[in-house]
């Protein structure tokens, strides 16, 4: 794989795939960026390229537009914010022909943005030929490709993997940093190695558990996914999040953990409520004594202490998924306190997942070694799967 530093970009047009998929809201000036974390994170590679005299054409997606251009998903507000951060104007090309013309007129150090790449249905098409055709059109805009959208590296998409086979390509600084951290976790984690899993995307994350059981010393499970485990142990889980079709799989995990000597821990107590909202009555009950009809919405205080004691002894901690419905104050303690315990651990500490990162920001928790920008991509990496975007970089010109 080439490195970014190896590409001789001075005076050349460089196509840069970033992940500028930020939340928008309506502001005084129409649609505005609500959270610019991903924009600020993308600036390091852009500045590296500018400083070396490159002419930068940024490609990104925003949301999931259904069919063709849709002003709701325009990158125009993102270009404006990016321009503010960089202190230059960042024009937007509405399509590839316009991007070709604008790119030809760029000066060294200039930056422009191509409108939402998902306005072109070929970007995410299952039809390889269609994707390759779009990739070829994109490649015609510039001479190099830099892949910096870690959150999309696990996707087989025109602007992620197909284009990297057509131009001399390298990972950007963000992707390089992610790959370095995740490779260390996959290949040589310092032990004890603790993984803390939670959140609501149960079936997505169950896939990673099988693989993690081969690597970790302790697996701490909270959040919505814990209830499928508690149900697999035969406990009542009331109206809690439950994937009943996964119960057999989860029983298998419990058995595997036992065989391999992995310390798999579930909540010993939970915070329950009759409604999925704040302001109602809440109770703390033992995890094996949930009353029917009530929902488990956070881990309880004894579980927080238990999880924190394991985390304090760790030399590596990976955290993916909030411990409860942290968006509602009554159910946020588990996430805030487990997050603080992880941040305070002197070992290597890594947070992955969009909502986990949002929780970290919301509670102002600092001190992690690394906060990953891509939840799905980082989990697939830790499962040992090859990510199409990275494979393409290995095979680039
Ligand atoms: P991430 O984005 O960090 O990977 P997920 O998307 O899997 O995390 O899950 C985040 C969501 O999980 C949050 O919106 C949170 O409210 C929800 N959640 C956590 N615990 C529970 C629970 N016990 N019941 C329902 N939802 C939960
Ligand atoms: Mg999420």
GROMACS .gro file of C-alpha atoms and ligand atoms in nm:
model
  425
    1UNK     CA    1   0.000   0.000   0.000
    2UNK     CA    2   0.128   0.349  -0.082
    3UNK     CA    3   0.144   0.602   0.199
    4UNK     CA    4   0.005   0.952   0.167
    5UNK     CA    5   0.357   1.095   0.189
    6UNK     CA    6   0.467   0.886  -0.111
    7UNK     CA    7   0.219   1.043  -0.354
    8UNK     CA    8   0.382   1.324  -0.552
    9UNK     CA    9   0.083   1.556  -0.538
   10UNK     CA   10   0.238   1.900  -0.600
   11UNK     CA   11   0.043   2.082  -0.871
   12UNK     CA   12  -0.182   1.778  -0.924
   13UNK     CA   13  -0.555   1.730  -0.879
   14UNK     CA   14  -0.614   1.486  -0.592
   15UNK     CA   15  -0.952   1.321  -0.537
   16UNK     CA   16  -1.011   1.287  -0.165
   17UNK     CA   17  -1.289   1.063  -0.034
   18UNK     CA   18  -1.389   1.201   0.304
   19UNK     CA   19  -1.678   1.120   0.534
   20UNK     CA   20  -1.855   1.455   0.566
   21UNK     CA   21  -2.186   1.288   0.646
   22UNK     CA   22  -2.281   1.530   0.924
   23UNK     CA   23  -2.619   1.602   1.083
   24UNK     CA   24  -2.793   1.916   0.948
   25UNK     CA   25  -3.062   2.136   1.101
   26UNK     CA   26  -3.257   2.441   0.991
   27UNK     CA   27  -3.077   2.760   1.094
   28UNK     CA   28  -3.105   3.131   1.014
   29UNK     CA   29  -2.937   3.076   0.680
   30UNK     CA   30  -3.140   2.774   0.577
   31UNK     CA   31  -2.991   2.428   0.623
   32UNK     CA   32  -2.685   2.436   0.852
   33UNK     CA   33  -2.438   2.189   0.995
   34UNK     CA   34  -2.557   2.080   1.342
   35UNK     CA   35  -2.235   1.902   1.444
   36UNK     CA   36  -1.911   1.959   1.253
   37UNK     CA   37  -1.700   1.689   1.425
   38UNK     CA   38  -1.653   1.492   1.104
   39UNK     CA   39  -1.566   1.806   0.907
   40UNK     CA   40  -1.299   1.908   1.159
   41UNK     CA   41  -1.165   1.553   1.168
   42UNK     CA   42  -1.127   1.556   0.789
   43UNK     CA   43  -0.926   1.877   0.781
   44UNK     CA   44  -0.590   1.720   0.874
   45UNK     CA   45  -0.560   1.533   0.544
   46UNK     CA   46  -0.692   1.828   0.343
   47UNK     CA   47  -0.432   2.057   0.501
   48UNK     CA   48  -0.157   1.801   0.445
   49UNK     CA   49  -0.244   1.791   0.075
   50UNK     CA   50  -0.278   2.170   0.044
   51UNK     CA   51   0.056   2.227   0.215
   52UNK     CA   52   0.216   2.002  -0.044
   53UNK     CA   53   0.067   2.202  -0.332
   54UNK     CA   54  -0.215   1.967  -0.424
   55UNK     CA   55  -0.544   2.081  -0.577
   56UNK     CA   56  -0.805   1.901  -0.374
   57UNK     CA   57  -1.142   1.773  -0.495
   58UNK     CA   58  -1.335   1.633  -0.199
   59UNK     CA   59  -1.592   1.358  -0.255
   60UNK     CA   60  -1.844   1.265   0.017
   61UNK     CA   61  -2.193   1.134   0.071
   62UNK     CA   62  -2.458   1.281   0.298
   63UNK     CA   63  -2.747   1.071   0.425
   64UNK     CA   64  -2.928   0.825   0.203
   65UNK     CA   65  -3.096   1.016  -0.083
   66UNK     CA   66  -3.351   0.779  -0.243
   67UNK     CA   67  -3.348   0.873  -0.612
   68UNK     CA   68  -3.122   1.137  -0.762
   69UNK     CA   69  -3.046   1.490  -0.647
   70UNK     CA   70  -3.246   1.607  -0.346
   71UNK     CA   71  -3.176   1.954  -0.200
   72UNK     CA   72  -3.238   1.810   0.148
   73UNK     CA   73  -2.915   1.611   0.114
   74UNK     CA   74  -2.703   1.878  -0.057
   75UNK     CA   75  -2.345   1.918   0.063
   76UNK     CA   76  -2.369   2.299   0.017
   77UNK     CA   77  -2.394   2.368   0.394
   78UNK     CA   78  -2.099   2.133   0.449
   79UNK     CA   79  -1.890   2.319   0.189
   80UNK     CA   80  -1.969   2.642   0.367
   81UNK     CA   81  -1.865   2.505   0.706
   82UNK     CA   82  -1.552   2.342   0.560
   83UNK     CA   83  -1.462   2.676   0.402
   84UNK     CA   84  -1.499   2.847   0.741
   85UNK     CA   85  -1.275   2.591   0.908
   86UNK     CA   86  -1.011   2.616   0.634
   87UNK     CA   87  -1.044   2.993   0.598
   88UNK     CA   88  -1.091   2.972   0.221
   89UNK     CA   89  -1.387   2.947  -0.012
   90UNK     CA   90  -1.486   2.591  -0.106
   91UNK     CA   91  -1.703   2.586  -0.420
   92UNK     CA   92  -1.935   2.293  -0.498
   93UNK     CA   93  -1.960   2.124  -0.838
   94UNK     CA   94  -2.311   1.993  -0.897
   95UNK     CA   95  -2.202   1.707  -1.122
   96UNK     CA   96  -1.896   1.539  -1.273
   97UNK     CA   97  -1.873   1.747  -1.595
   98UNK     CA   98  -1.882   2.065  -1.387
   99UNK     CA   99  -1.627   1.915  -1.146
  100UNK     CA  100  -1.392   1.841  -1.438
  101UNK     CA  101  -1.413   2.202  -1.558
  102UNK     CA  102  -1.371   2.347  -1.209
  103UNK     CA  103  -1.085   2.112  -1.118
  104UNK     CA  104  -0.897   2.216  -1.432
  105UNK     CA  105  -0.910   2.577  -1.313
  106UNK     CA  106  -0.792   2.511  -0.954
  107UNK     CA  107  -0.467   2.657  -0.824
  108UNK     CA  108  -0.226   2.478  -0.592
  109UNK     CA  109  -0.377   2.459  -0.243
  110UNK     CA  110  -0.735   2.516  -0.362
  111UNK     CA  111  -1.017   2.295  -0.236
  112UNK     CA  112  -1.351   2.217  -0.399
  113UNK     CA  113  -1.629   1.974  -0.321
  114UNK     CA  114  -1.827   1.745  -0.550
  115UNK     CA  115  -2.200   1.742  -0.466
  116UNK     CA  116  -2.331   1.438  -0.270
  117UNK     CA  117  -2.193   1.135  -0.451
  118UNK     CA  118  -2.504   0.933  -0.358
  119UNK     CA  119  -2.712   1.155  -0.587
  120UNK     CA  120  -2.571   0.920  -0.851
  121UNK     CA  121  -2.737   0.580  -0.797
  122UNK     CA  122  -2.432   0.407  -0.946
  123UNK     CA  123  -2.234   0.494  -0.630
  124UNK     CA  124  -2.404   0.225  -0.423
  125UNK     CA  125  -2.519   0.001  -0.709
  126UNK     CA  126  -2.486  -0.378  -0.682
  127UNK     CA  127  -2.410  -0.370  -1.056
  128UNK     CA  128  -2.030  -0.376  -1.067
  129UNK     CA  129  -2.012  -0.239  -1.423
  130UNK     CA  130  -2.228   0.060  -1.330
  131UNK     CA  131  -2.009   0.132  -1.026
  132UNK     CA  132  -1.692   0.099  -1.228
  133UNK     CA  133  -1.827   0.339  -1.488
  134UNK     CA  134  -1.892   0.602  -1.221
  135UNK     CA  135  -1.549   0.535  -1.071
  136UNK     CA  136  -1.389   0.591  -1.414
  137UNK     CA  137  -1.573   0.921  -1.452
  138UNK     CA  138  -1.455   1.029  -1.109
  139UNK     CA  139  -1.099   0.917  -1.183
  140UNK     CA  140  -1.099   1.136  -1.495
  141UNK     CA  141  -1.121   1.445  -1.269
  142UNK     CA  142  -0.779   1.397  -1.109
  143UNK     CA  143  -0.452   1.207  -1.095
  144UNK     CA  144  -0.443   1.063  -0.744
  145UNK     CA  145  -0.695   0.919  -0.500
  146UNK     CA  146  -0.678   0.952  -0.121
  147UNK     CA  147  -0.919   0.746   0.089
  148UNK     CA  148  -1.002   0.916   0.418
  149UNK     CA  149  -1.363   0.817   0.489
  150UNK     CA  150  -1.307   0.543   0.744
  151UNK     CA  151  -1.681   0.513   0.814
  152UNK     CA  152  -1.737   0.384   0.457
  153UNK     CA  153  -1.429   0.161   0.410
  154UNK     CA  154  -1.644  -0.149   0.469
  155UNK     CA  155  -1.859  -0.057   0.167
  156UNK     CA  156  -1.808  -0.178  -0.189
  157UNK     CA  157  -1.891   0.157  -0.350
  158UNK     CA  158  -1.767   0.350  -0.655
  159UNK     CA  159  -1.602   0.636  -0.463
  160UNK     CA  160  -1.465   0.403  -0.193
  161UNK     CA  161  -1.325   0.087  -0.352
  162UNK     CA  162  -1.371   0.098  -0.732
  163UNK     CA  163  -1.192   0.429  -0.780
  164UNK     CA  164  -0.889   0.315  -0.577
  165UNK     CA  165  -0.815   0.053  -0.843
  166UNK     CA  166  -0.797   0.320  -1.117
  167UNK     CA  167  -0.553   0.575  -0.973
  168UNK     CA  168  -0.239   0.572  -0.760
  169UNK     CA  169  -0.405   0.575  -0.418
  170UNK     CA  170  -0.324   0.600  -0.050
  171UNK     CA  171  -0.506   0.613   0.280
  172UNK     CA  172  -0.557   0.957   0.433
  173UNK     CA  173  -0.437   1.043   0.782
  174UNK     CA  174  -0.769   0.954   0.946
  175UNK     CA  175  -0.788   0.613   0.783
  176UNK     CA  176  -0.420   0.547   0.858
  177UNK     CA  177  -0.474   0.630   1.227
  178UNK     CA  178  -0.777   0.399   1.244
  179UNK     CA  179  -0.596   0.115   1.074
  180UNK     CA  180  -0.295   0.149   1.306
  181UNK     CA  181  -0.511   0.134   1.620
  182UNK     CA  182  -0.738  -0.144   1.498
  183UNK     CA  183  -0.445  -0.354   1.375
  184UNK     CA  184  -0.290  -0.333   1.720
  185UNK     CA  185  -0.621  -0.441   1.877
  186UNK     CA  186  -0.663  -0.729   1.636
  187UNK     CA  187  -0.307  -0.858   1.639
  188UNK     CA  188  -0.138  -0.776   1.967
  189UNK     CA  189  -0.361  -0.621   2.233
  190UNK     CA  190  -0.199  -0.570   2.573
  191UNK     CA  191  -0.375  -0.787   2.830
  192UNK     CA  192  -0.607  -0.796   3.011
  193UNK     CA  193  -0.811  -0.704   2.702
  194UNK     CA  194  -1.164  -0.589   2.788
  195UNK     CA  195  -1.443  -0.521   2.539
  196UNK     CA  196  -1.752  -0.332   2.653
  197UNK     CA  197  -2.052  -0.372   2.423
  198UNK     CA  198  -2.391  -0.208   2.434
  199UNK     CA  199  -2.630  -0.011   2.217
  200UNK     CA  200  -2.931  -0.115   2.022
  201UNK     CA  201  -2.804  -0.266   1.696
  202UNK     CA  202  -2.816  -0.611   1.849
  203UNK     CA  203  -2.802  -0.839   1.547
  204UNK     CA  204  -2.527  -0.626   1.384
  205UNK     CA  205  -2.313  -0.655   1.690
  206UNK     CA  206  -2.383  -1.018   1.765
  207UNK     CA  207  -2.176  -1.102   1.457
  208UNK     CA  208  -1.869  -0.946   1.613
  209UNK     CA  209  -1.910  -1.128   1.945
  210UNK     CA  210  -1.825  -1.470   1.805
  211UNK     CA  211  -1.496  -1.333   1.678
  212UNK     CA  212  -1.423  -1.131   1.993
  213UNK     CA  213  -1.459  -1.443   2.206
  214UNK     CA  214  -1.141  -1.570   2.037
  215UNK     CA  215  -0.946  -1.261   2.142
  216UNK     CA  216  -1.067  -1.097   2.460
  217UNK     CA  217  -1.022  -1.174   2.828
  218UNK     CA  218  -1.337  -0.998   2.949
  219UNK     CA  219  -1.656  -0.914   2.758
  220UNK     CA  220  -1.891  -0.676   2.940
  221UNK     CA  221  -2.237  -0.652   2.789
  222UNK     CA  222  -2.483  -0.374   2.868
  223UNK     CA  223  -2.729  -0.163   2.669
  224UNK     CA  224  -3.020  -0.305   2.476
  225UNK     CA  225  -2.825  -0.612   2.365
  226UNK     CA  226  -2.790  -0.738   2.723
  227UNK     CA  227  -3.158  -0.836   2.732
  228UNK     CA  228  -3.120  -1.093   2.457
  229UNK     CA  229  -2.846  -1.250   2.673
  230UNK     CA  230  -3.057  -1.234   2.989
  231UNK     CA  231  -3.346  -1.392   2.799
  232UNK     CA  232  -3.109  -1.665   2.675
  233UNK     CA  233  -3.034  -1.743   3.041
  234UNK     CA  234  -3.406  -1.786   3.093
  235UNK     CA  235  -3.481  -1.457   3.266
  236UNK     CA  236  -3.789  -1.243   3.223
  237UNK     CA  237  -3.696  -0.924   3.035
  238UNK     CA  238  -4.039  -0.757   3.026
  239UNK     CA  239  -4.077  -0.508   2.742
  240UNK     CA  240  -3.701  -0.459   2.701
  241UNK     CA  241  -3.527  -0.463   2.365
  242UNK     CA  242  -3.514  -0.830   2.265
  243UNK     CA  243  -3.420  -1.019   1.950
  244UNK     CA  244  -3.587  -1.352   2.014
  245UNK     CA  245  -3.458  -1.503   1.689
  246UNK     CA  246  -3.102  -1.455   1.821
  247UNK     CA  247  -3.150  -1.637   2.150
  248UNK     CA  248  -2.999  -1.962   2.022
  249UNK     CA  249  -2.696  -1.780   1.884
  250UNK     CA  250  -2.651  -1.604   2.215
  251UNK     CA  251  -2.674  -1.931   2.408
  252UNK     CA  252  -2.392  -2.051   2.185
  253UNK     CA  253  -2.184  -1.747   2.282
  254UNK     CA  254  -2.242  -1.812   2.650
  255UNK     CA  255  -2.123  -2.171   2.604
  256UNK     CA  256  -1.820  -2.065   2.397
  257UNK     CA  257  -1.720  -1.805   2.654
  258UNK     CA  258  -1.727  -2.072   2.924
  259UNK     CA  259  -1.519  -2.317   2.715
  260UNK     CA  260  -1.259  -2.058   2.630
  261UNK     CA  261  -1.241  -1.909   2.980
  262UNK     CA  262  -1.361  -1.568   2.864
  263UNK     CA  263  -1.516  -1.371   3.148
  264UNK     CA  264  -1.849  -1.270   2.989
  265UNK     CA  265  -2.043  -1.041   3.223
  266UNK     CA  266  -2.402  -0.926   3.198
  267UNK     CA  267  -2.580  -0.665   3.408
  268UNK     CA  268  -2.655  -0.785   3.761
  269UNK     CA  269  -2.909  -0.507   3.805
  270UNK     CA  270  -3.101  -0.278   3.571
  271UNK     CA  271  -3.290   0.052   3.576
  272UNK     CA  272  -3.645  -0.011   3.457
  273UNK     CA  273  -3.939   0.205   3.359
  274UNK     CA  274  -4.289   0.147   3.227
  275UNK     CA  275  -4.236   0.389   2.941
  276UNK     CA  276  -3.960   0.467   2.695
  277UNK     CA  277  -3.937   0.829   2.807
  278UNK     CA  278  -3.823   1.043   3.094
  279UNK     CA  279  -4.045   1.165   3.376
  280UNK     CA  280  -4.204   0.828   3.459
  281UNK     CA  281  -4.149   0.604   3.760
  282UNK     CA  282  -3.814   0.424   3.753
  283UNK     CA  283  -3.686   0.137   3.969
  284UNK     CA  284  -3.364  -0.052   4.010
  285UNK     CA  285  -3.416  -0.429   4.014
  286UNK     CA  286  -3.194  -0.735   3.998
  287UNK     CA  287  -3.145  -0.845   3.639
  288UNK     CA  288  -3.306  -1.183   3.714
  289UNK     CA  289  -3.610  -1.026   3.877
  290UNK     CA  290  -3.757  -0.795   3.613
  291UNK     CA  291  -4.133  -0.754   3.641
  292UNK     CA  292  -4.330  -0.822   3.322
  293UNK     CA  293  -4.431  -0.511   3.128
  294UNK     CA  294  -4.138  -0.297   3.247
  295UNK     CA  295  -3.847  -0.208   3.021
  296UNK     CA  296  -3.479  -0.218   3.110
  297UNK     CA  297  -3.334   0.113   2.996
  298UNK     CA  298  -2.998   0.134   3.176
  299UNK     CA  299  -2.757  -0.082   3.371
  300UNK     CA  300  -2.795  -0.048   3.748
  301UNK     CA  301  -2.551   0.083   4.011
  302UNK     CA  302  -2.413  -0.259   4.112
  303UNK     CA  303  -2.339  -0.334   3.747
  304UNK     CA  304  -2.160  -0.001   3.706
  305UNK     CA  305  -1.934  -0.087   4.002
  306UNK     CA  306  -1.876  -0.440   3.867
  307UNK     CA  307  -1.790  -0.324   3.514
  308UNK     CA  308  -1.570  -0.041   3.646
  309UNK     CA  309  -1.368  -0.285   3.859
  310UNK     CA  310  -1.287  -0.499   3.554
  311UNK     CA  311  -1.205  -0.191   3.345
  312UNK     CA  312  -0.969  -0.053   3.609
  313UNK     CA  313  -0.748  -0.366   3.577
  314UNK     CA  314  -0.741  -0.360   3.196
  315UNK     CA  315  -0.449  -0.275   2.970
  316UNK     CA  316  -0.672  -0.253   2.663
  317UNK     CA  317  -1.038  -0.146   2.654
  318UNK     CA  318  -1.262  -0.123   2.348
  319UNK     CA  319  -1.604   0.031   2.396
  320UNK     CA  320  -1.884   0.015   2.143
  321UNK     CA  321  -2.243   0.101   2.229
  322UNK     CA  322  -2.402   0.299   2.513
  323UNK     CA  323  -2.494   0.114   2.835
  324UNK     CA  324  -2.846   0.258   2.834
  325UNK     CA  325  -3.076   0.512   2.673
  326UNK     CA  326  -2.825   0.787   2.748
  327UNK     CA  327  -3.028   1.048   2.558
  328UNK     CA  328  -3.275   1.049   2.852
  329UNK     CA  329  -3.121   1.177   3.178
  330UNK     CA  330  -3.278   0.905   3.400
  331UNK     CA  331  -3.110   0.635   3.191
  332UNK     CA  332  -2.774   0.800   3.127
  333UNK     CA  333  -2.577   0.707   3.441
  334UNK     CA  334  -2.452   0.373   3.318
  335UNK     CA  335  -2.312   0.518   2.998
  336UNK     CA  336  -2.162   0.825   3.167
  337UNK     CA  337  -1.998   0.632   3.453
  338UNK     CA  338  -1.874   0.336   3.249
  339UNK     CA  339  -1.743   0.588   2.994
  340UNK     CA  340  -1.557   0.771   3.270
  341UNK     CA  341  -1.416   0.446   3.405
  342UNK     CA  342  -1.284   0.358   3.058
  343UNK     CA  343  -1.135   0.705   3.005
  344UNK     CA  344  -0.961   0.677   3.343
  345UNK     CA  345  -0.805   0.339   3.259
  346UNK     CA  346  -0.431   0.390   3.201
  347UNK     CA  347  -0.420   0.129   2.922
  348UNK     CA  348  -0.510   0.176   2.557
  349UNK     CA  349  -0.874   0.286   2.536
  350UNK     CA  350  -1.074   0.298   2.214
  351UNK     CA  351  -1.432   0.414   2.157
  352UNK     CA  352  -1.620   0.315   1.840
  353UNK     CA  353  -1.974   0.383   1.722
  354UNK     CA  354  -2.159   0.700   1.632
  355UNK     CA  355  -2.384   0.705   1.937
  356UNK     CA  356  -2.105   0.609   2.175
  357UNK     CA  357  -1.895   0.897   2.039
  358UNK     CA  358  -2.199   1.126   2.076
  359UNK     CA  359  -2.239   1.014   2.440
  360UNK     CA  360  -1.870   1.083   2.505
  361UNK     CA  361  -1.914   1.434   2.365
  362UNK     CA  362  -2.243   1.490   2.552
  363UNK     CA  363  -2.093   1.396   2.890
  364UNK     CA  364  -1.764   1.573   2.814
  365UNK     CA  365  -1.560   1.260   2.883
  366UNK     CA  366  -1.195   1.298   2.784
  367UNK     CA  367  -0.883   1.085   2.798
  368UNK     CA  368  -0.947   0.802   2.551
  369UNK     CA  369  -0.652   0.689   2.340
  370UNK     CA  370  -0.867   0.691   2.027
  371UNK     CA  371  -1.225   0.774   1.933
  372UNK     CA  372  -1.305   0.591   1.610
  373UNK     CA  373  -1.502   0.770   1.340
  374UNK     CA  374  -1.657   0.455   1.197
  375UNK     CA  375  -1.867   0.220   1.407
  376UNK     CA  376  -1.962  -0.043   1.148
  377UNK     CA  377  -1.624  -0.031   0.977
  378UNK     CA  378  -1.430  -0.067   1.303
  379UNK     CA  379  -1.643  -0.362   1.417
  380UNK     CA  380  -1.593  -0.541   1.084
  381UNK     CA  381  -1.219  -0.478   1.110
  382UNK     CA  382  -1.216  -0.628   1.461
  383UNK     CA  383  -1.411  -0.927   1.330
  384UNK     CA  384  -1.111  -0.985   1.105
  385UNK     CA  385  -1.309  -0.911   0.787
  386UNK     CA  386  -1.131  -0.752   0.491
  387UNK     CA  387  -1.273  -0.403   0.428
  388UNK     CA  388  -1.329  -0.345   0.053
  389UNK     CA  389  -1.195   0.012   0.063
  390UNK     CA  390  -0.870  -0.100   0.227
  391UNK     CA  391  -0.831  -0.404   0.002
  392UNK     CA  392  -0.861  -0.175  -0.300
  393UNK     CA  393  -0.587   0.050  -0.160
  394UNK     CA  394  -0.359  -0.252  -0.129
  395UNK     CA  395  -0.420  -0.329  -0.496
  396UNK     CA  396  -0.396   0.028  -0.626
  397UNK     CA  397  -0.166   0.138  -0.908
  398LIG     P1  398  -2.331   0.299   1.841
  398LIG     O1  399  -2.383   0.402   1.743
  398LIG     O2  400  -2.241   0.358   1.944
  398LIG     O3  401  -2.273   0.180   1.771
  398LIG     P2  402  -2.593   0.180   1.865
  398LIG     O4  403  -2.635   0.255   1.743
  398LIG     O5  404  -2.584   0.033   1.857
  398LIG     O6  405  -2.456   0.243   1.923
  398LIG     O7  406  -2.694   0.208   1.984
  398LIG     C1  407  -2.719   0.337   2.034
  398LIG     C2  408  -2.857   0.345   2.090
  398LIG     O8  409  -2.881   0.238   2.180
  398LIG     C3  410  -2.881   0.472   2.169
  398LIG     O9  411  -2.970   0.553   2.096
  398LIG     C4  412  -2.942   0.423   2.301
  398LIG    O10  413  -3.053   0.499   2.341
  398LIG     C5  414  -2.983   0.282   2.267
  398LIG     N1  415  -2.992   0.195   2.386
  398LIG     C6  416  -2.896   0.169   2.477
  398LIG     N2  417  -2.944   0.089   2.575
  398LIG     C7  418  -3.072   0.064   2.545
  398LIG     C8  419  -3.177  -0.011   2.607
  398LIG     N3  420  -3.156  -0.075   2.723
  398LIG     N4  421  -3.296  -0.014   2.547
  398LIG     C9  422  -3.317   0.051   2.433
  398LIG     N5  423  -3.225   0.123   2.367
  398LIG    C10  424  -3.103   0.130   2.423
  399LIG    MG1  425  -2.560   0.411   1.629
   0.00000   0.00000   0.00000
